[in-house]
Amino acid sequence: MEEYPPLASLSLTHVHYNPADRISYICAWLALVPQGLCIVYATLIWSNREIEICLMFAGQLGCEAVNWILKRYIKEERPREMHGKGYGMPSSHAQFVAFFSLTLTFFLLFRHVPHPTETHTPFTFFQRLLLSLVTLAFAAAVASSRIYLNYHTPKQVLVGCAAGAVFAVVWFGFTTVLRRAGWVDWMLDTRLARTGRVRDLVVQEDLVDSGWARWEERRVRRRLEEKKRR
């Protein structure tokens, strides 16, 4: 009888939770947020080609690299109740969402200055602040879920949040220097960036309104042509 090699589980989306506990079930879905955000990153980069999103994603990858190094340097085990593999200090989920939420908050409050147009009024500063608070609260929920599911101790989650927050501050400062020194403009003028249609509009242009004026102009022109044909 032919023997097959033992199978392994791909732990990327393999989450342990208590099926009798609804909160545990919700926490299991929250554990998939980092993977979902990576899909959002890839989708936005492909569809919008915005340099700001590319820079944020580059920082997110850098933050993950720092987490990988810290885990293998500290070598602290996960809680005893956890059946998974790998080190637990610091929590990669907590570090991921802390960086994402804080970087998005810094962008919305300090870098994003959208101008109103004839067709759209962008979010006010208060609305952007409210959105930032919602993002931070959502990040806190993801981080807390790691404790509830016994994947990490509270200390591991707190250190992960701190590491993500520190890296977010450092990365935002770094990208600010790149912008003020003209390096971002230089990157956008390179042949590679122009071939990839990379642009820098989201700082002053609301994503909701992006391309809307051109679409409205095209739609009105098409309607007028249809009336003339009648």
mmCIF file of C-alpha atoms in Angstrom:
data_model
loop_
_atom_site.group_PDB
_atom_site.id
_atom_site.type_symbol
_atom_site.label_atom_id
_atom_site.label_comp_id
_atom_site.label_asym_id
_atom_site.label_seq_id
_atom_site.Cartn_x
_atom_site.Cartn_y
_atom_site.Cartn_z
ATOM 1 C CA MET A 1 0.000 0.000 0.000
ATOM 2 C CA GLU A 2 1.391 3.362 -1.036
ATOM 3 C CA GLU A 3 2.386 5.673 1.823
ATOM 4 C CA TYR A 4 1.867 9.430 1.670
ATOM 5 C CA PRO A 5 3.985 12.015 3.490
ATOM 6 C CA PRO A 6 2.352 13.692 6.513
ATOM 7 C CA LEU A 7 0.502 16.901 5.673
ATOM 8 C CA ALA A 8 1.165 20.269 7.274
ATOM 9 C CA SER A 9 -1.201 23.168 7.955
ATOM 10 C CA LEU A 10 -0.650 26.574 6.362
ATOM 11 C CA SER A 11 -0.805 28.733 9.487
ATOM 12 C CA LEU A 12 -1.320 32.002 7.573
ATOM 13 C CA THR A 13 -5.100 31.846 8.055
ATOM 14 C CA HIS A 14 -5.335 28.965 10.539
ATOM 15 C CA VAL A 15 -6.878 30.400 13.718
ATOM 16 C CA HIS A 16 -7.810 28.467 16.866
ATOM 17 C CA TYR A 17 -10.978 29.627 18.635
ATOM 18 C CA ASN A 18 -13.714 28.295 20.912
ATOM 19 C CA PRO A 19 -16.739 27.452 18.728
ATOM 20 C CA ALA A 20 -19.043 27.735 21.749
ATOM 21 C CA ASP A 21 -17.943 31.329 22.400
ATOM 22 C CA ARG A 22 -19.299 34.037 20.069
ATOM 23 C CA ILE A 23 -16.659 36.535 21.144
ATOM 24 C CA SER A 24 -13.983 33.970 20.360
ATOM 25 C CA TYR A 25 -15.527 33.531 16.899
ATOM 26 C CA ILE A 26 -15.418 37.304 16.286
ATOM 27 C CA CYS A 27 -11.817 37.409 17.486
ATOM 28 C CA ALA A 28 -10.954 34.686 14.991
ATOM 29 C CA TRP A 29 -12.201 36.932 12.181
ATOM 30 C CA LEU A 30 -10.315 39.892 13.627
ATOM 31 C CA ALA A 31 -7.160 37.798 13.379
ATOM 32 C CA LEU A 32 -7.526 37.948 9.585
ATOM 33 C CA VAL A 33 -7.441 41.753 9.474
ATOM 34 C CA PRO A 34 -3.701 42.021 8.607
ATOM 35 C CA GLN A 35 -4.160 39.687 5.642
ATOM 36 C CA GLY A 36 -7.197 41.678 4.556
ATOM 37 C CA LEU A 37 -5.286 44.952 4.821
ATOM 38 C CA CYS A 38 -2.519 43.546 2.623
ATOM 39 C CA ILE A 39 -5.160 42.811 -0.017
ATOM 40 C CA VAL A 40 -6.450 46.389 0.360
ATOM 41 C CA TYR A 41 -2.899 47.716 -0.038
ATOM 42 C CA ALA A 42 -2.351 45.689 -3.214
ATOM 43 C CA THR A 43 -5.723 46.690 -4.650
ATOM 44 C CA LEU A 44 -5.224 50.402 -4.006
ATOM 45 C CA ILE A 45 -1.672 50.374 -5.356
ATOM 46 C CA TRP A 46 -2.779 48.616 -8.533
ATOM 47 C CA SER A 47 -5.887 50.737 -9.090
ATOM 48 C CA ASN A 48 -4.711 54.186 -7.938
ATOM 49 C CA ARG A 49 -0.908 54.055 -8.364
ATOM 50 C CA GLU A 50 -0.529 56.586 -5.534
ATOM 51 C CA ILE A 51 3.007 57.108 -4.206
ATOM 52 C CA GLU A 52 1.638 57.795 -0.710
ATOM 53 C CA ILE A 53 0.026 54.363 -0.560
ATOM 54 C CA CYS A 54 3.227 52.781 -1.895
ATOM 55 C CA LEU A 55 5.235 54.516 0.833
ATOM 56 C CA MET A 56 2.788 53.393 3.504
ATOM 57 C CA PHE A 57 2.941 49.797 2.297
ATOM 58 C CA ALA A 58 6.738 49.930 2.222
ATOM 59 C CA GLY A 59 6.647 51.088 5.849
ATOM 60 C CA GLN A 60 4.226 48.290 6.699
ATOM 61 C CA LEU A 61 6.635 45.721 5.265
ATOM 62 C CA GLY A 62 9.501 47.340 7.145
ATOM 63 C CA CYS A 63 7.488 47.116 10.355
ATOM 64 C CA GLU A 64 6.914 43.410 9.729
ATOM 65 C CA ALA A 65 10.645 42.921 9.192
ATOM 66 C CA VAL A 66 11.354 44.600 12.530
ATOM 67 C CA ASN A 67 8.829 42.297 14.206
ATOM 68 C CA TRP A 68 10.520 39.245 12.663
ATOM 69 C CA ILE A 69 13.885 40.375 14.025
ATOM 70 C CA LEU A 70 12.532 41.209 17.489
ATOM 71 C CA LYS A 71 10.816 37.841 17.861
ATOM 72 C CA ARG A 72 13.987 35.948 17.057
ATOM 73 C CA TYR A 73 16.056 38.179 19.300
ATOM 74 C CA ILE A 74 13.775 38.050 22.355
ATOM 75 C CA LYS A 75 12.650 34.420 21.855
ATOM 76 C CA GLU A 76 9.748 34.574 24.293
ATOM 77 C CA GLU A 77 7.257 31.729 24.041
ATOM 78 C CA ARG A 78 3.515 32.133 23.546
ATOM 79 C CA PRO A 79 1.055 31.447 26.408
ATOM 80 C CA ARG A 80 0.792 27.812 27.500
ATOM 81 C CA GLU A 81 -2.835 27.637 26.319
ATOM 82 C CA MET A 82 -1.690 28.315 22.741
ATOM 83 C CA HIS A 83 -1.111 25.352 20.468
ATOM 84 C CA GLY A 84 0.527 27.287 17.635
ATOM 85 C CA LYS A 85 4.130 27.691 16.582
ATOM 86 C CA GLY A 86 6.617 30.548 16.734
ATOM 87 C CA TYR A 87 7.628 33.098 19.323
ATOM 88 C CA GLY A 88 5.129 35.479 20.880
ATOM 89 C CA MET A 89 7.096 38.615 21.775
ATOM 90 C CA PRO A 90 6.093 41.035 20.370
ATOM 91 C CA SER A 91 2.675 40.332 18.839
ATOM 92 C CA SER A 92 2.904 40.747 15.063
ATOM 93 C CA HIS A 93 -0.838 41.414 14.768
ATOM 94 C CA ALA A 94 -0.681 44.181 17.376
ATOM 95 C CA GLN A 95 2.396 45.707 15.752
ATOM 96 C CA PHE A 96 0.812 45.532 12.289
ATOM 97 C CA VAL A 97 -2.456 47.260 13.203
ATOM 98 C CA ALA A 98 -0.716 49.810 15.448
ATOM 99 C CA PHE A 99 1.494 50.902 12.568
ATOM 100 C CA PHE A 100 -1.395 50.954 10.103
ATOM 101 C CA SER A 101 -3.828 52.894 12.294
ATOM 102 C CA LEU A 102 -1.278 55.462 13.470
ATOM 103 C CA THR A 103 0.205 56.007 10.010
ATOM 104 C CA LEU A 104 -3.279 56.491 8.566
ATOM 105 C CA THR A 105 -4.093 58.872 11.434
ATOM 106 C CA PHE A 106 -0.938 60.923 10.815
ATOM 107 C CA PHE A 107 -1.768 61.110 7.119
ATOM 108 C CA LEU A 108 -5.389 62.171 7.639
ATOM 109 C CA LEU A 109 -4.593 64.804 10.268
ATOM 110 C CA PHE A 110 -1.227 66.213 9.178
ATOM 111 C CA ARG A 111 -0.590 65.477 5.499
ATOM 112 C CA HIS A 112 -3.945 65.117 3.767
ATOM 113 C CA VAL A 113 -5.237 68.577 2.817
ATOM 114 C CA PRO A 114 -7.923 67.977 0.177
ATOM 115 C CA HIS A 115 -9.305 70.942 -1.755
ATOM 116 C CA PRO A 116 -13.063 71.258 -2.410
ATOM 117 C CA THR A 117 -14.212 71.027 -6.023
ATOM 118 C CA GLU A 118 -17.377 71.869 -7.932
ATOM 119 C CA THR A 119 -18.689 68.349 -7.480
ATOM 120 C CA HIS A 120 -17.476 67.334 -4.046
ATOM 121 C CA THR A 121 -16.780 68.697 -0.574
ATOM 122 C CA PRO A 122 -14.042 66.630 1.136
ATOM 123 C CA PHE A 123 -14.079 65.526 4.750
ATOM 124 C CA THR A 124 -13.545 68.260 7.304
ATOM 125 C CA PHE A 125 -10.746 68.014 9.860
ATOM 126 C CA PHE A 126 -13.276 66.890 12.491
ATOM 127 C CA GLN A 127 -14.552 64.121 10.201
ATOM 128 C CA ARG A 128 -10.998 62.980 9.508
ATOM 129 C CA LEU A 129 -10.337 62.994 13.264
ATOM 130 C CA LEU A 130 -13.446 60.863 13.827
ATOM 131 C CA LEU A 131 -12.314 58.431 11.133
ATOM 132 C CA SER A 132 -8.900 58.240 12.785
ATOM 133 C CA LEU A 133 -10.459 57.411 16.163
ATOM 134 C CA VAL A 134 -12.542 54.651 14.563
ATOM 135 C CA THR A 135 -9.395 53.223 12.952
ATOM 136 C CA LEU A 136 -7.526 53.306 16.264
ATOM 137 C CA ALA A 137 -10.444 51.632 18.058
ATOM 138 C CA PHE A 138 -10.548 48.920 15.411
ATOM 139 C CA ALA A 139 -6.812 48.360 15.824
ATOM 140 C CA ALA A 140 -7.312 48.057 19.587
ATOM 141 C CA ALA A 141 -9.983 45.405 18.979
ATOM 142 C CA VAL A 142 -7.627 43.385 16.772
ATOM 143 C CA ALA A 143 -4.836 43.630 19.347
ATOM 144 C CA SER A 144 -7.171 42.641 22.202
ATOM 145 C CA SER A 145 -8.398 39.631 20.245
ATOM 146 C CA ARG A 146 -4.899 38.141 20.380
ATOM 147 C CA ILE A 147 -5.112 38.080 24.178
ATOM 148 C CA TYR A 148 -8.658 36.682 24.173
ATOM 149 C CA LEU A 149 -7.638 33.828 21.866
ATOM 150 C CA ASN A 150 -4.574 33.104 24.055
ATOM 151 C CA TYR A 151 -2.179 33.683 21.181
ATOM 152 C CA HIS A 152 -0.302 36.313 23.209
ATOM 153 C CA THR A 153 0.045 37.602 26.745
ATOM 154 C CA PRO A 154 -1.036 41.182 27.512
ATOM 155 C CA LYS A 155 2.645 42.144 27.741
ATOM 156 C CA GLN A 156 3.380 40.745 24.288
ATOM 157 C CA VAL A 157 0.465 42.681 22.808
ATOM 158 C CA LEU A 158 1.428 45.928 24.550
ATOM 159 C CA VAL A 159 5.015 45.633 23.349
ATOM 160 C CA GLY A 160 3.730 44.925 19.842
ATOM 161 C CA CYS A 161 1.546 48.043 19.939
ATOM 162 C CA ALA A 162 4.467 50.112 21.235
ATOM 163 C CA ALA A 163 6.813 48.797 18.543
ATOM 164 C CA GLY A 164 4.252 49.508 15.831
ATOM 165 C CA ALA A 165 3.601 53.000 17.191
ATOM 166 C CA VAL A 166 7.301 53.869 17.380
ATOM 167 C CA PHE A 167 7.908 52.591 13.862
ATOM 168 C CA ALA A 168 4.899 54.582 12.604
ATOM 169 C CA VAL A 169 6.300 57.808 14.084
ATOM 170 C CA VAL A 170 9.757 57.109 12.651
ATOM 171 C CA TRP A 171 8.389 56.174 9.213
ATOM 172 C CA PHE A 172 6.090 59.182 9.005
ATOM 173 C CA GLY A 173 8.996 61.452 9.915
ATOM 174 C CA PHE A 174 11.181 59.727 7.324
ATOM 175 C CA THR A 175 8.610 60.133 4.529
ATOM 176 C CA THR A 176 8.078 63.762 5.559
ATOM 177 C CA VAL A 177 11.806 64.378 5.113
ATOM 178 C CA LEU A 178 11.665 62.624 1.723
ATOM 179 C CA ARG A 179 8.871 64.940 0.623
ATOM 180 C CA ARG A 180 10.426 68.164 1.886
ATOM 181 C CA ALA A 181 13.830 67.297 0.431
ATOM 182 C CA GLY A 182 12.298 66.636 -2.981
ATOM 183 C CA TRP A 183 13.095 62.933 -3.107
ATOM 184 C CA VAL A 184 9.464 61.951 -3.675
ATOM 185 C CA ASP A 185 9.262 64.321 -6.653
ATOM 186 C CA TRP A 186 12.505 62.830 -7.936
ATOM 187 C CA MET A 187 11.091 59.307 -7.655
ATOM 188 C CA LEU A 188 7.949 60.338 -9.518
ATOM 189 C CA ASP A 189 10.076 61.721 -12.363
ATOM 190 C CA THR A 190 11.957 58.472 -12.884
ATOM 191 C CA ARG A 191 11.213 56.386 -15.946
ATOM 192 C CA LEU A 192 10.040 53.465 -13.817
ATOM 193 C CA ALA A 193 7.472 55.588 -11.969
ATOM 194 C CA ARG A 194 6.201 57.186 -15.170
ATOM 195 C CA THR A 195 5.927 53.812 -16.873
ATOM 196 C CA GLY A 196 3.925 52.558 -13.911
ATOM 197 C CA ARG A 197 1.719 55.690 -13.990
ATOM 198 C CA VAL A 198 2.604 56.439 -10.360
ATOM 199 C CA ARG A 199 1.158 59.743 -9.165
ATOM 200 C CA ASP A 200 0.833 61.922 -6.060
ATOM 201 C CA LEU A 201 -2.709 63.264 -5.936
ATOM 202 C CA VAL A 202 -4.173 61.829 -2.742
ATOM 203 C CA VAL A 203 -2.424 64.419 -0.552
ATOM 204 C CA GLN A 204 -4.553 67.214 -2.034
ATOM 205 C CA GLU A 205 -7.277 65.304 -3.839
ATOM 206 C CA ASP A 206 -9.994 63.288 -2.145
ATOM 207 C CA LEU A 207 -10.002 59.665 -3.346
ATOM 208 C CA VAL A 208 -13.806 59.770 -3.509
ATOM 209 C CA ASP A 209 -13.631 62.649 -6.004
ATOM 210 C CA SER A 210 -10.683 61.304 -7.972
ATOM 211 C CA GLY A 211 -11.640 61.235 -11.639
ATOM 212 C CA TRP A 212 -15.266 62.153 -10.852
ATOM 213 C CA ALA A 213 -15.137 65.506 -12.690
ATOM 214 C CA ARG A 214 -13.790 63.801 -15.820
ATOM 215 C CA TRP A 215 -16.504 61.148 -15.581
ATOM 216 C CA GLU A 216 -19.246 63.755 -15.156
ATOM 217 C CA GLU A 217 -17.956 65.717 -18.153
ATOM 218 C CA ARG A 218 -17.896 62.556 -20.251
ATOM 219 C CA ARG A 219 -21.377 61.536 -19.088
ATOM 220 C CA VAL A 220 -22.915 64.928 -19.868
ATOM 221 C CA ARG A 221 -21.252 64.969 -23.295
ATOM 222 C CA ARG A 222 -22.618 61.509 -24.072
ATOM 223 C CA ARG A 223 -26.140 62.530 -23.021
ATOM 224 C CA LEU A 224 -25.983 65.597 -25.269
ATOM 225 C CA GLU A 225 -24.872 63.491 -28.211
ATOM 226 C CA GLU A 226 -27.745 61.070 -27.600
ATOM 227 C CA LYS A 227 -30.251 63.980 -27.602
ATOM 228 C CA LYS A 228 -28.844 65.300 -30.863
ATOM 229 C CA ARG A 229 -29.301 61.901 -32.493
ATOM 230 C CA ARG A 230 -32.969 61.898 -31.528
#
